[in-house]
Structure formats: C-alpha cells, structure tokens
mmCIF file with all atom_site columns, C-alpha atoms in Angstrom:
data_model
loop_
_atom_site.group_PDB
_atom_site.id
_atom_site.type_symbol
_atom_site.label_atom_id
_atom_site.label_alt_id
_atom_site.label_comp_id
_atom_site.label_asym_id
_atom_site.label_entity_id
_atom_site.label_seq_id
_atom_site.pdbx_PDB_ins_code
_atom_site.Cartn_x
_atom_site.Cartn_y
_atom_site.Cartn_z
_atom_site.occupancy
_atom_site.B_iso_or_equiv
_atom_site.pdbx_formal_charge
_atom_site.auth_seq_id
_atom_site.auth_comp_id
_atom_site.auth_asym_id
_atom_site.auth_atom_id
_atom_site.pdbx_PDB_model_num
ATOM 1   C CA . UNK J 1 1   ? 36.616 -43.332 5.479   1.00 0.00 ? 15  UNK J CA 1
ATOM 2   C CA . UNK J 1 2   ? 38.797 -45.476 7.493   1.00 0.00 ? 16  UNK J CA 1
ATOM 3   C CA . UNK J 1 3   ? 38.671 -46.154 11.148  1.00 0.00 ? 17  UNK J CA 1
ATOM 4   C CA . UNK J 1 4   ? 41.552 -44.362 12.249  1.00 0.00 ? 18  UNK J CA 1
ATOM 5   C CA . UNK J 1 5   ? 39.345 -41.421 11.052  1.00 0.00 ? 19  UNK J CA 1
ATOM 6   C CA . UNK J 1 6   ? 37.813 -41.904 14.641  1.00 0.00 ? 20  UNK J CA 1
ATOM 7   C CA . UNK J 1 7   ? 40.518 -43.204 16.953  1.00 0.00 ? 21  UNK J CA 1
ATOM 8   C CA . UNK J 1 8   ? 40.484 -39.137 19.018  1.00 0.00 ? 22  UNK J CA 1
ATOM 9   C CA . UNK J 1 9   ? 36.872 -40.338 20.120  1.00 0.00 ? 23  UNK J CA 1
ATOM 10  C CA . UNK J 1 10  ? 37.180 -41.395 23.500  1.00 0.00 ? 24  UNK J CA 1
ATOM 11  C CA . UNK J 1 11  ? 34.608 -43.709 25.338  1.00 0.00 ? 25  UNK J CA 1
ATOM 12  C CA . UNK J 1 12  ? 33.152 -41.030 26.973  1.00 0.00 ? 26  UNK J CA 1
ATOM 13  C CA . UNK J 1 13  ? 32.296 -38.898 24.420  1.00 0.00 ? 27  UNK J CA 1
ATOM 14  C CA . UNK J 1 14  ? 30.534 -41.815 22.650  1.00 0.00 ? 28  UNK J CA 1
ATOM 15  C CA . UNK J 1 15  ? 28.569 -41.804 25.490  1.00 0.00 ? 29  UNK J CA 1
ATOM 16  C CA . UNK J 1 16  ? 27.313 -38.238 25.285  1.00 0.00 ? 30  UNK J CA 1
ATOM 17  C CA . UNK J 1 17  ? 27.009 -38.680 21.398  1.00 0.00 ? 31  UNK J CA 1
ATOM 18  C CA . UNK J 1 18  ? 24.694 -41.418 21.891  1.00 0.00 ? 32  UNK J CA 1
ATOM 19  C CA . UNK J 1 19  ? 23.145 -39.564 25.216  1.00 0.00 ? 33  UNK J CA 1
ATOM 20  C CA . UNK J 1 20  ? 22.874 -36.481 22.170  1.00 0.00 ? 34  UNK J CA 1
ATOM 21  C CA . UNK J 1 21  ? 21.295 -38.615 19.636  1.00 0.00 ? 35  UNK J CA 1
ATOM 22  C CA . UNK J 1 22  ? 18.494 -40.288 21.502  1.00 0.00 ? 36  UNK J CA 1
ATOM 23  C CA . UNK J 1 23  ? 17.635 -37.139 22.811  1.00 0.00 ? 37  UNK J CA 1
ATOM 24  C CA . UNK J 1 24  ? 17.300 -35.378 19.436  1.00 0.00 ? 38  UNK J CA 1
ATOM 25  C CA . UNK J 1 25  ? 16.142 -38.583 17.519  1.00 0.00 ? 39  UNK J CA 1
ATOM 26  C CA . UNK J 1 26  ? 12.529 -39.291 20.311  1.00 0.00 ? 40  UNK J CA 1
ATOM 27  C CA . UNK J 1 27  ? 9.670  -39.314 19.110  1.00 0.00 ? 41  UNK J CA 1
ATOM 28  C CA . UNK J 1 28  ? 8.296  -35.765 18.314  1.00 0.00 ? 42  UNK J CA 1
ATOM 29  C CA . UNK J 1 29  ? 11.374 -33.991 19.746  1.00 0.00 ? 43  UNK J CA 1
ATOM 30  C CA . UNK J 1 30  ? 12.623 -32.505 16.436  1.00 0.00 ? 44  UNK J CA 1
ATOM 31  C CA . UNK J 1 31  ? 9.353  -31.571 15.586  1.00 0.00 ? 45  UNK J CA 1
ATOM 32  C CA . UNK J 1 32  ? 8.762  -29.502 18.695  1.00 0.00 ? 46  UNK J CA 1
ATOM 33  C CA . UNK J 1 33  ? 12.331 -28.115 18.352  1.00 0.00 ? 47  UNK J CA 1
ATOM 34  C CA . UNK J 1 34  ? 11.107 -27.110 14.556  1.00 0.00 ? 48  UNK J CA 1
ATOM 35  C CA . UNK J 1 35  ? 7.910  -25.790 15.644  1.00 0.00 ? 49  UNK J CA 1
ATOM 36  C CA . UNK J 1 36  ? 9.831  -23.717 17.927  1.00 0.00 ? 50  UNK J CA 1
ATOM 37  C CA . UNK J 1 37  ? 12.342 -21.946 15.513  1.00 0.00 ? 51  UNK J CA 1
ATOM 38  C CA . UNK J 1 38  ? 9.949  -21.512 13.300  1.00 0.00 ? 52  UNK J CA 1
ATOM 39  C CA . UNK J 1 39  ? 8.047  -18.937 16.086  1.00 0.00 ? 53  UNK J CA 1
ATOM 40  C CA . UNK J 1 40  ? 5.536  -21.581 17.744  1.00 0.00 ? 54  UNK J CA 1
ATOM 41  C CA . UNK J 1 41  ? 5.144  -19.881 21.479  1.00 0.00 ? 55  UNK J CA 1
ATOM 42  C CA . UNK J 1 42  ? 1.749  -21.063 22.821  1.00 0.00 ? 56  UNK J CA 1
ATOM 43  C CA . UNK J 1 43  ? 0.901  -24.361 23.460  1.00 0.00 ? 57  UNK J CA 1
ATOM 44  C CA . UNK J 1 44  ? -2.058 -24.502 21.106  1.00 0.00 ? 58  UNK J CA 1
ATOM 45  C CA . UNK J 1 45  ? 0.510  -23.120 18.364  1.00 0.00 ? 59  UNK J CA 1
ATOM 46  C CA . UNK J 1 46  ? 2.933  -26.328 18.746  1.00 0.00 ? 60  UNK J CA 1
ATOM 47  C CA . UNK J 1 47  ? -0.108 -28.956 18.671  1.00 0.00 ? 61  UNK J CA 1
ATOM 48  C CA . UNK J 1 48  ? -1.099 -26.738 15.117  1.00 0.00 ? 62  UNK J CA 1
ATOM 49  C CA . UNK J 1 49  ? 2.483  -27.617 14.025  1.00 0.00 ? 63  UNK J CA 1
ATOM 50  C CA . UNK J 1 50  ? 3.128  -30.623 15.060  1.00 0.00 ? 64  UNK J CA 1
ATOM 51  C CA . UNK J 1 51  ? 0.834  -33.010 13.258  1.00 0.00 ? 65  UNK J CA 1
ATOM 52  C CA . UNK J 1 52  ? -0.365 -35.912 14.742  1.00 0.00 ? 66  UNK J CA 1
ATOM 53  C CA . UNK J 1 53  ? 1.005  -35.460 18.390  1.00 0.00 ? 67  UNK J CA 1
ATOM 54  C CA . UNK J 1 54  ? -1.734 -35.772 21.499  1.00 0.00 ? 68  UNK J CA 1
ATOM 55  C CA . UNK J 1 55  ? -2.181 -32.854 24.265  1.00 0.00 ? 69  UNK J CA 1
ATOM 56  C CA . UNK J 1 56  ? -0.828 -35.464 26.633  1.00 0.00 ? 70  UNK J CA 1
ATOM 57  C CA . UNK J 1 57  ? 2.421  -36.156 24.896  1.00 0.00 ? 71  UNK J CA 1
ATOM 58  C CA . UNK J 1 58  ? 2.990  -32.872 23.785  1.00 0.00 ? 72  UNK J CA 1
ATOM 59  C CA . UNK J 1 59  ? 2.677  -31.462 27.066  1.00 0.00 ? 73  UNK J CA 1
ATOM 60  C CA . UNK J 1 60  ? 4.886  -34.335 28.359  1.00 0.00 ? 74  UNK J CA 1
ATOM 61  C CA . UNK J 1 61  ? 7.619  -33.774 25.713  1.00 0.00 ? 75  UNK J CA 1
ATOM 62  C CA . UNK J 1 62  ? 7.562  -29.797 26.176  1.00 0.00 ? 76  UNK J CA 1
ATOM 63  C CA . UNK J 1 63  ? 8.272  -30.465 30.236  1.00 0.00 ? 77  UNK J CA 1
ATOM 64  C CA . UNK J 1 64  ? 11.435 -32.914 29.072  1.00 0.00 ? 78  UNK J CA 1
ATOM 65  C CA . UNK J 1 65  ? 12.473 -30.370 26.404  1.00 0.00 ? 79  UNK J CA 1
ATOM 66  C CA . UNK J 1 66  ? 12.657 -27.915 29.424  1.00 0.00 ? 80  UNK J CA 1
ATOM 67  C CA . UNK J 1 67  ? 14.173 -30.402 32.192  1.00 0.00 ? 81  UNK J CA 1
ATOM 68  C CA . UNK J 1 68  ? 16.923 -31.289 29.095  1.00 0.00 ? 82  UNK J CA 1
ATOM 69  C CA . UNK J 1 69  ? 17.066 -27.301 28.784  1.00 0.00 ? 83  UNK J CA 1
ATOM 70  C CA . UNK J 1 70  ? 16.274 -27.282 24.961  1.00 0.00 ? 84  UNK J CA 1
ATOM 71  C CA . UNK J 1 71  ? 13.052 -25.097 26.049  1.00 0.00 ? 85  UNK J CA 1
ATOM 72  C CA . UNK J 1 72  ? 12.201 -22.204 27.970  1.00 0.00 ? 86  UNK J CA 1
ATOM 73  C CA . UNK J 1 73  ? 8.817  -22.391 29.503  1.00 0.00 ? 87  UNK J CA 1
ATOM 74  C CA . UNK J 1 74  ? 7.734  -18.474 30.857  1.00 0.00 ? 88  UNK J CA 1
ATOM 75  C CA . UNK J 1 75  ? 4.691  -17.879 32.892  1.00 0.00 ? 89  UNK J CA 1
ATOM 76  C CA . UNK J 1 76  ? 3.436  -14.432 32.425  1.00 0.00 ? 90  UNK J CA 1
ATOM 77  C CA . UNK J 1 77  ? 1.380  -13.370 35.334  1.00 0.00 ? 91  UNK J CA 1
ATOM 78  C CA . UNK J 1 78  ? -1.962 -12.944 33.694  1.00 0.00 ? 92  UNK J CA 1
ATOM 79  C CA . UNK J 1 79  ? -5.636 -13.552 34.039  1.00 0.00 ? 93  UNK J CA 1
ATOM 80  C CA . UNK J 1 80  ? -5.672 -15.983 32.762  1.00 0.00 ? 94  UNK J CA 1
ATOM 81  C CA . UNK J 1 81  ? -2.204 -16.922 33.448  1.00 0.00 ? 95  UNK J CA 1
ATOM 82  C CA . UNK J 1 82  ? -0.519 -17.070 30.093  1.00 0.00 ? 96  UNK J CA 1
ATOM 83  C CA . UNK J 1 83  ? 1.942  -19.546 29.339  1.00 0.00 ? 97  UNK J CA 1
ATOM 84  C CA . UNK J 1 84  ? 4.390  -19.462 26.401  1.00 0.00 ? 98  UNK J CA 1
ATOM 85  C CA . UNK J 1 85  ? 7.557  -21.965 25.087  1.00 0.00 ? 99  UNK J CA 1
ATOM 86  C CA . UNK J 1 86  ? 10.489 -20.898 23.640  1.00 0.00 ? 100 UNK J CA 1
ATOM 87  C CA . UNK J 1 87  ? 13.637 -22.899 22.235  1.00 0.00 ? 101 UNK J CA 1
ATOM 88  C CA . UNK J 1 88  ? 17.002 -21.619 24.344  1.00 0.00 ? 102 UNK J CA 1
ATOM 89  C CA . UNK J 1 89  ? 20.288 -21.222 22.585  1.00 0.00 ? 103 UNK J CA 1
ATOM 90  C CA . UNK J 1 90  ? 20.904 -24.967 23.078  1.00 0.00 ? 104 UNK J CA 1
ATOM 91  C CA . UNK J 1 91  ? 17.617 -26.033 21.965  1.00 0.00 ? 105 UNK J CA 1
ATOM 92  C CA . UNK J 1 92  ? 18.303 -24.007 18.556  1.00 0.00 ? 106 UNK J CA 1
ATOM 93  C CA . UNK J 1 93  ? 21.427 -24.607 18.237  1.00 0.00 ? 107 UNK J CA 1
ATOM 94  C CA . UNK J 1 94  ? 20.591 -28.516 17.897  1.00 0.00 ? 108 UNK J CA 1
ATOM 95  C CA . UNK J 1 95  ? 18.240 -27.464 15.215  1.00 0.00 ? 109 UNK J CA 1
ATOM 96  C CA . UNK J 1 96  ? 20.821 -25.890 13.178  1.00 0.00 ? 110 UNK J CA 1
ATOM 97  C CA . UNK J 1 97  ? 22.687 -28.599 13.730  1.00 0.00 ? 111 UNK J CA 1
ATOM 98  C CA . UNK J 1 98  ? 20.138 -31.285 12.865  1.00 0.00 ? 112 UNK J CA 1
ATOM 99  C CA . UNK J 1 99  ? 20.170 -29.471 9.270   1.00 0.00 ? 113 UNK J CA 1
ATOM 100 C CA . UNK J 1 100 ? 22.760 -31.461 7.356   1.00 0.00 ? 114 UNK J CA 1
ATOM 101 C CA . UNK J 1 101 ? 20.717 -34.549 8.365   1.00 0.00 ? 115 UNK J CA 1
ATOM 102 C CA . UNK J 1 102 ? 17.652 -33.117 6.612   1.00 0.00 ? 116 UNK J CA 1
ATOM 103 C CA . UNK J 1 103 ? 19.651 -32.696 3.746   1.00 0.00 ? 117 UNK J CA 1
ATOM 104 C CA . UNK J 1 104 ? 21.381 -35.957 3.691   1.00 0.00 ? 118 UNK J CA 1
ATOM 105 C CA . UNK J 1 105 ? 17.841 -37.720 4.001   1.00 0.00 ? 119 UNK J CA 1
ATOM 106 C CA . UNK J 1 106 ? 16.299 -35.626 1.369   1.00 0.00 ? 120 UNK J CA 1
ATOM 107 C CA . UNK J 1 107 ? 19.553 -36.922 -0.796  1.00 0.00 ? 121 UNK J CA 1
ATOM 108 C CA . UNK J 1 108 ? 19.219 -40.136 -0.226  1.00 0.00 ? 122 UNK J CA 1
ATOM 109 C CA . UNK J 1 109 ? 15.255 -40.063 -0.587  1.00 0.00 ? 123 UNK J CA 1
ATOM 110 C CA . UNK J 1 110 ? 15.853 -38.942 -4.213  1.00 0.00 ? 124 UNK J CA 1
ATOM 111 C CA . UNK J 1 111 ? 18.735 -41.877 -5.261  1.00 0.00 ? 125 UNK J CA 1
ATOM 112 C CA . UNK J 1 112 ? 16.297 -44.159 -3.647  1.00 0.00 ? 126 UNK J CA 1
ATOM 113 C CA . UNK J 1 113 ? 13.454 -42.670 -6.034  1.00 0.00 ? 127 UNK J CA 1
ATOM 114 C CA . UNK J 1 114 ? 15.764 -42.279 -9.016  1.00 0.00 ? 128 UNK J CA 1
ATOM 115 C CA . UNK J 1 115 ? 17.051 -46.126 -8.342  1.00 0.00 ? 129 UNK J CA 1
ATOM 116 C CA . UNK J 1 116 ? 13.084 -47.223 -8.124  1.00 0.00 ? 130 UNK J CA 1
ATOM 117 C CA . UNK J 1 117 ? 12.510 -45.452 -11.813 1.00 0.00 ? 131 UNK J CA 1
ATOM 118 C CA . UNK J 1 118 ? 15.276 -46.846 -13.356 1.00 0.00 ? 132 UNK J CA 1
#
C-alpha cells in the first residue's frame, strides 16, 4: 500500500479519525458497547459482563457512552425507579464496525502462535 493510497484524507478528517479511535479504543468502552449488543440493559447486567470493571468506572463510562451518544440511558418511572442502558444506532453501529479488528487481532494472534511453535 503506497501513500498516495491516502492523499483524499484531509487534516480534518484525521482529526475525527483519531477523535473516533480514542473514543472506541478507552479503557472498557468496547466492552460496554459489547455487553450492550449482546442484550445487557440493567446496570447490574453490564458489571456481570464486563469482567473486571468497578461500579465507579462503569457507572462513569456508561454516563460518557451517553454524553458521546453511543448509549441510551431510560428511566422508567417505577418504585423503585428502574433504570435501563441501551446502545443507539451509533453506539452499534461502531460495534459492527469494530468487527474486522476482532478478526484481524484474532489473525495475527494465531501467526504469532504458529511463529512461537515453529
């Protein structure tokens, strides 16, 4: 792949690409995303399927998701008041297209193994 490959990317969209990228590549974000798609709703049900992540940071992450508007937050009217989290269109849409990355790194995961063996 040569450079020229890359010359119709102006500045500014290098900007939001990199804007794009550190907001799907912090810590956890993915995960929550994941969680998410794969019918997480509650609170409780993201901290079951998101290993490792703290109340605190989860509920921090879930309010940036929201600001960033990768996640809808609903408050239904209950007693108690019930509180649920859903990816939007956006928020699933970066999923999708986080996908091919998975792939890649699964790829590359096995050369790396096969090259260890050898």
């Amino acid at each position: 792949m040569s450079n020229t490959d890359f010359e119709h990317i102006n500045d500014e969209e290098c900007r939001q690409f990199q804007d794009a990228v550190e907001l799907a590549g912090r810590k956890w974000n993915a995960a929550i995303l994941l969680a998410g798609a794969r019918g997480a709703r509650r609170f409780s049900e993201y901290r079951d399927s998101v290993d490792g992540i703290s109340d605190r940071l989860l509920s921090a992450r879930l309010r940036e998701l929201e600001i960033d508007g990768l996640i809808e937050r609903q408050v239904a009217p209950t007693t108690p008041v019930m509180i649920s989290y859903t990816p939007t269109d956006d928020g699933r849409r970066l999923i999708a297209l986080m996908n091919p990355l998975v792939l890649w790194s699964r790829d590359r995961a096995e050369r790396a193994a096969r090259a260890k063996s050898a």
